[in-house]
Tab-separated table of C-alpha atoms in Angstrom:
chain	number	residue	atom	x	y	z
A	904	UNK	CA	91.835	5.873	109.139
A	905	UNK	CA	88.780	8.189	109.777
A	906	UNK	CA	86.666	7.669	112.834
A	907	UNK	CA	83.041	8.823	113.821
A	908	UNK	CA	82.183	8.369	117.326
A	909	UNK	CA	78.761	8.481	118.635
A	910	UNK	CA	77.306	7.823	122.201
A	911	UNK	CA	75.104	4.595	121.650
A	912	UNK	CA	72.571	6.032	123.994
A	913	UNK	CA	69.813	5.206	124.675
A	914	UNK	CA	68.800	8.887	124.856
A	915	UNK	CA	65.302	9.375	126.470
A	916	UNK	CA	63.408	12.485	126.111
A	917	UNK	CA	59.745	13.443	126.784
A	918	UNK	CA	57.492	14.445	123.851
A	919	UNK	CA	58.041	18.019	123.043
A	920	UNK	CA	61.423	18.395	124.295
A	921	UNK	CA	64.620	19.212	122.741
A	922	UNK	CA	66.794	16.046	121.669
A	923	UNK	CA	70.369	16.861	121.221
A	924	UNK	CA	72.682	14.308	119.604
A	925	UNK	CA	76.533	14.415	119.190
A	926	UNK	CA	78.928	13.167	116.937
A	927	UNK	CA	82.822	13.344	116.968
A	928	UNK	CA	85.087	12.896	114.024
A	929	UNK	CA	88.865	12.177	113.929
A	930	UNK	CA	89.671	13.835	110.579
A	931	UNK	CA	90.119	17.716	111.065
A	932	UNK	CA	90.146	17.940	107.378
A	933	UNK	CA	86.524	16.593	107.047
A	934	UNK	CA	84.407	18.923	104.871
A	935	UNK	CA	80.854	17.354	105.057
A	936	UNK	CA	78.679	15.834	107.749
A	937	UNK	CA	75.638	13.800	107.402
A	938	UNK	CA	72.899	12.823	109.689
A	939	UNK	CA	70.659	9.778	109.033
A	940	UNK	CA	67.660	8.183	110.747
A	941	UNK	CA	67.255	4.613	110.709
A	942	UNK	CA	64.208	2.600	112.194
A	943	UNK	CA	64.476	-0.964	113.074
A	944	UNK	CA	64.993	-3.062	110.181
A	945	UNK	CA	64.818	-0.336	107.746
A	946	UNK	CA	67.351	1.366	105.669
A	947	UNK	CA	68.960	4.766	106.930
A	948	UNK	CA	67.265	7.701	105.572
A	949	UNK	CA	68.975	11.051	105.164
A	950	UNK	CA	67.861	13.757	107.692
A	951	UNK	CA	70.273	16.487	106.522
A	952	UNK	CA	73.766	17.342	105.802
A	953	UNK	CA	76.168	20.485	106.446
A	954	UNK	CA	79.382	21.673	105.164
A	955	UNK	CA	81.978	22.916	106.968
A	956	UNK	CA	81.280	26.666	106.418
A	957	UNK	CA	78.026	26.739	108.603
A	958	UNK	CA	75.070	25.371	110.487
A	959	UNK	CA	71.855	24.329	109.041
A	960	UNK	CA	68.199	24.536	110.029
A	961	UNK	CA	65.320	22.184	108.206
A	962	UNK	CA	62.255	22.237	110.173
A	963	UNK	CA	62.387	20.648	113.553
A	964	UNK	CA	66.165	19.673	112.966
A	965	UNK	CA	69.089	21.638	113.326
A	966	UNK	CA	72.959	20.699	112.474
A	967	UNK	CA	75.626	22.676	114.121
A	968	UNK	CA	79.345	22.015	113.783
A	969	UNK	CA	81.910	22.721	116.001
A	970	UNK	CA	85.104	22.491	114.039
A	971	UNK	CA	87.481	23.460	116.957
A	972	UNK	CA	86.422	20.541	119.050
A	973	UNK	CA	85.616	18.348	116.045
A	974	UNK	CA	81.915	17.731	116.758
A	975	UNK	CA	78.716	18.071	115.052
A	976	UNK	CA	75.342	17.940	116.530
A	977	UNK	CA	72.006	17.272	115.716
A	978	UNK	CA	69.093	19.177	117.746
A	979	UNK	CA	65.617	17.624	117.221
A	980	UNK	CA	62.868	20.420	118.559
A	981	UNK	CA	59.515	19.401	119.644
A	982	UNK	CA	60.702	15.726	119.651
A	983	UNK	CA	57.792	13.288	118.699
A	984	UNK	CA	57.414	9.649	119.469
A	985	UNK	CA	57.859	9.266	115.859
A	986	UNK	CA	61.290	10.691	116.102
A	987	UNK	CA	62.261	7.410	118.144
A	988	UNK	CA	65.015	5.919	116.150
A	989	UNK	CA	68.626	5.443	115.745
A	990	UNK	CA	70.606	8.519	114.522
A	991	UNK	CA	73.480	7.935	112.400
A	992	UNK	CA	76.383	10.281	111.713
A	993	UNK	CA	78.546	9.975	108.891
A	994	UNK	CA	81.562	11.619	107.205
A	995	UNK	CA	82.948	10.759	103.559
A	996	UNK	CA	86.315	8.993	103.325
A	997	UNK	CA	87.176	11.463	100.881
A	998	UNK	CA	85.066	14.125	99.041
A	999	UNK	CA	82.758	11.959	96.971
A	1000	UNK	CA	83.617	8.600	98.375
A	1001	UNK	CA	81.881	6.284	100.500
A	1002	UNK	CA	80.180	7.486	103.849
A	1003	UNK	CA	82.018	6.208	107.062
A	1004	UNK	CA	79.208	5.814	109.900
A	1005	UNK	CA	79.215	6.017	113.635
A	1006	UNK	CA	77.741	3.436	115.623
A	1007	UNK	CA	74.381	5.298	115.967
A	1008	UNK	CA	72.646	6.969	119.080
A	1009	UNK	CA	69.134	5.408	120.027
A	1010	UNK	CA	66.800	8.148	120.637
A	1011	UNK	CA	63.507	7.275	122.585
A	1012	UNK	CA	60.718	9.936	122.741
A	1013	UNK	CA	57.883	9.025	125.393
A	1014	UNK	CA	54.494	10.130	125.125
B	101	UNK	CA	64.162	12.765	93.974
B	102	UNK	CA	66.762	10.218	93.582
B	103	UNK	CA	65.549	6.638	94.242
B	104	UNK	CA	67.651	3.413	94.285
B	105	UNK	CA	65.643	0.166	94.091
B	106	UNK	CA	67.204	-2.924	96.100
B	107	UNK	CA	65.943	-6.478	95.484
B	108	UNK	CA	65.089	-8.632	96.969
B	109	UNK	CA	64.118	-7.317	100.314
B	110	UNK	CA	64.393	-10.578	102.267
B	111	UNK	CA	65.725	-13.821	101.375
B	112	UNK	CA	66.461	-16.888	103.213
B	113	UNK	CA	68.882	-19.534	101.646
B	114	UNK	CA	70.631	-22.720	102.417
B	115	UNK	CA	74.126	-22.833	103.660
B	116	UNK	CA	76.396	-23.246	100.853
B	117	UNK	CA	74.235	-22.011	97.837
B	118	UNK	CA	74.534	-18.416	96.414
B	119	UNK	CA	72.456	-15.404	96.547
B	120	UNK	CA	72.311	-12.414	94.135
B	121	UNK	CA	71.112	-8.994	95.365
B	122	UNK	CA	70.356	-6.146	92.765
B	123	UNK	CA	70.720	-2.450	93.370
B	124	UNK	CA	69.215	-0.209	90.740
B	125	UNK	CA	69.258	3.703	90.340
B	126	UNK	CA	65.788	4.330	88.822
B	127	UNK	CA	66.073	8.027	87.811
B	128	UNK	CA	69.579	8.916	87.880
B	129	UNK	CA	73.036	7.369	86.589
B	130	UNK	CA	74.952	6.049	89.329
B	131	UNK	CA	78.610	6.296	88.900
B	132	UNK	CA	79.497	4.814	92.070
B	133	UNK	CA	77.905	2.220	94.104
B	134	UNK	CA	78.696	1.327	97.587
B	135	UNK	CA	77.760	-1.996	99.357
B	136	UNK	CA	77.490	-1.820	103.304
B	137	UNK	CA	76.717	-4.580	105.804
B	138	UNK	CA	74.991	-4.163	109.004
B	139	UNK	CA	74.892	-6.689	111.795
B	140	UNK	CA	72.343	-6.506	114.547
B	141	UNK	CA	72.755	-3.661	116.666
B	142	UNK	CA	75.593	-2.427	114.941
B	143	UNK	CA	76.271	0.325	112.368
B	144	UNK	CA	76.716	0.064	108.511
B	145	UNK	CA	80.165	-1.407	107.645
B	146	UNK	CA	81.401	-0.471	104.146
B	147	UNK	CA	82.032	-3.509	102.165
B	148	UNK	CA	83.178	-2.315	98.746
B	149	UNK	CA	82.698	0.407	96.272
B	150	UNK	CA	82.272	-0.225	92.787
B	151	UNK	CA	82.588	1.948	89.780
B	152	UNK	CA	80.645	1.389	86.508
B	153	UNK	CA	82.926	-0.741	84.228
B	154	UNK	CA	85.669	-1.205	86.689
B	155	UNK	CA	86.538	-3.866	89.412
B	156	UNK	CA	85.218	-3.334	92.935
B	157	UNK	CA	87.435	-2.081	95.647
B	158	UNK	CA	86.988	-4.092	98.686
B	159	UNK	CA	87.584	-3.037	102.260
B	160	UNK	CA	90.218	-4.932	104.486
B	161	UNK	CA	88.669	-8.155	105.672
B	162	UNK	CA	86.012	-8.738	102.956
B	163	UNK	CA	86.757	-11.552	100.989
B	164	UNK	CA	86.535	-10.315	97.310
B	165	UNK	CA	86.017	-13.903	96.129
B	166	UNK	CA	82.934	-14.553	98.497
B	167	UNK	CA	81.300	-11.232	97.849
B	168	UNK	CA	81.237	-10.661	93.960
B	169	UNK	CA	80.235	-7.238	92.986
B	170	UNK	CA	79.371	-6.309	89.419
B	171	UNK	CA	78.617	-2.763	88.118
B	172	UNK	CA	78.329	-3.524	84.380
B	173	UNK	CA	76.103	-0.375	83.859
B	174	UNK	CA	75.207	2.957	85.355
B	175	UNK	CA	72.136	2.111	86.858
B	176	UNK	CA	72.784	-1.609	88.045
B	177	UNK	CA	75.103	-3.274	90.570
B	178	UNK	CA	74.651	-6.800	91.938
B	179	UNK	CA	76.304	-8.336	94.958
B	180	UNK	CA	76.359	-12.054	94.792
B	181	UNK	CA	77.270	-13.800	98.253
B	182	UNK	CA	78.528	-17.282	97.321
B	183	UNK	CA	78.590	-20.273	99.099
B	184	UNK	CA	76.831	-18.486	101.900
B	185	UNK	CA	77.090	-19.374	105.723
B	186	UNK	CA	75.091	-18.707	108.536
B	187	UNK	CA	77.813	-15.729	109.665
B	188	UNK	CA	76.807	-14.283	106.328
B	189	UNK	CA	73.381	-13.559	107.710
B	190	UNK	CA	73.032	-9.818	107.843
B	191	UNK	CA	71.193	-6.752	106.527
B	192	UNK	CA	73.109	-5.493	103.107
B	193	UNK	CA	72.590	-2.167	101.905
B	194	UNK	CA	73.586	-0.490	98.767
B	195	UNK	CA	73.992	3.175	98.226
B	196	UNK	CA	74.410	4.773	94.839
B	197	UNK	CA	76.025	8.289	94.118
B	198	UNK	CA	75.423	10.068	90.840
B	199	UNK	CA	77.134	12.995	89.734
B	200	UNK	CA	77.411	16.519	91.770
B	201	UNK	CA	77.686	16.841	95.280
B	202	UNK	CA	77.659	15.138	98.732
B	203	UNK	CA	73.780	14.975	98.749
B	204	UNK	CA	74.156	12.369	95.963
B	205	UNK	CA	74.105	9.277	98.359
B	206	UNK	CA	70.770	7.437	98.065
B	207	UNK	CA	70.440	4.317	99.992
B	208	UNK	CA	68.440	1.269	98.765
B	209	UNK	CA	66.075	-0.174	101.352
B	210	UNK	CA	68.159	-3.087	102.123
B	211	UNK	CA	68.166	-6.741	101.816
B	212	UNK	CA	67.851	-8.892	104.931
B	213	UNK	CA	69.693	-12.208	104.372
B	214	UNK	CA	69.374	-15.420	106.559
B	215	UNK	CA	71.578	-18.103	105.784
B	216	UNK	CA	69.968	-21.610	107.364
């Protein structure tokens, strides 16, 4: 059974700081990794996904993979109060199948 | 981009009644749809996977006779909560996947079900 673990937080950072969110996964064979942001009462929205072949940067967001230690990180640079949300990490059961979600990390960015 | 429409966004029903939730892919063909449930302060839990034209596959612990899933076309899947009880109150979210690539996971906006 694949598992995805996240520290529930809350993670508190001041505005403008770098927020670092981590996620560990149990299946060493996992090939793709997803980060979603979820505001209270809303559906998750995709921030970015990466494959096992490398890190990825998109604007203020960077996803990094450490295959040896089986964790994936999401860095948010220049954090804004609007980034305050729950961040969910997910991996597919198998390629093309349903995503398994971690419990999410709550991020609070103070102005 | 891919859009998934989910309706209704909120529904309140009486205990013992049934509620139908629709999930439509608006601009792509959803070969597979996933239904999740999320309780307060918890993560998304997969309930079932449905492929167009075939029976849904339910996760362990999810009653298939209570949560009826129909995926009759490539653009529509429905989840019917039968004989709803207060413990079924939750946030239900569908996710549709089209052809090609992991980026094909598109989520609906969710349905907040309250059973009174």
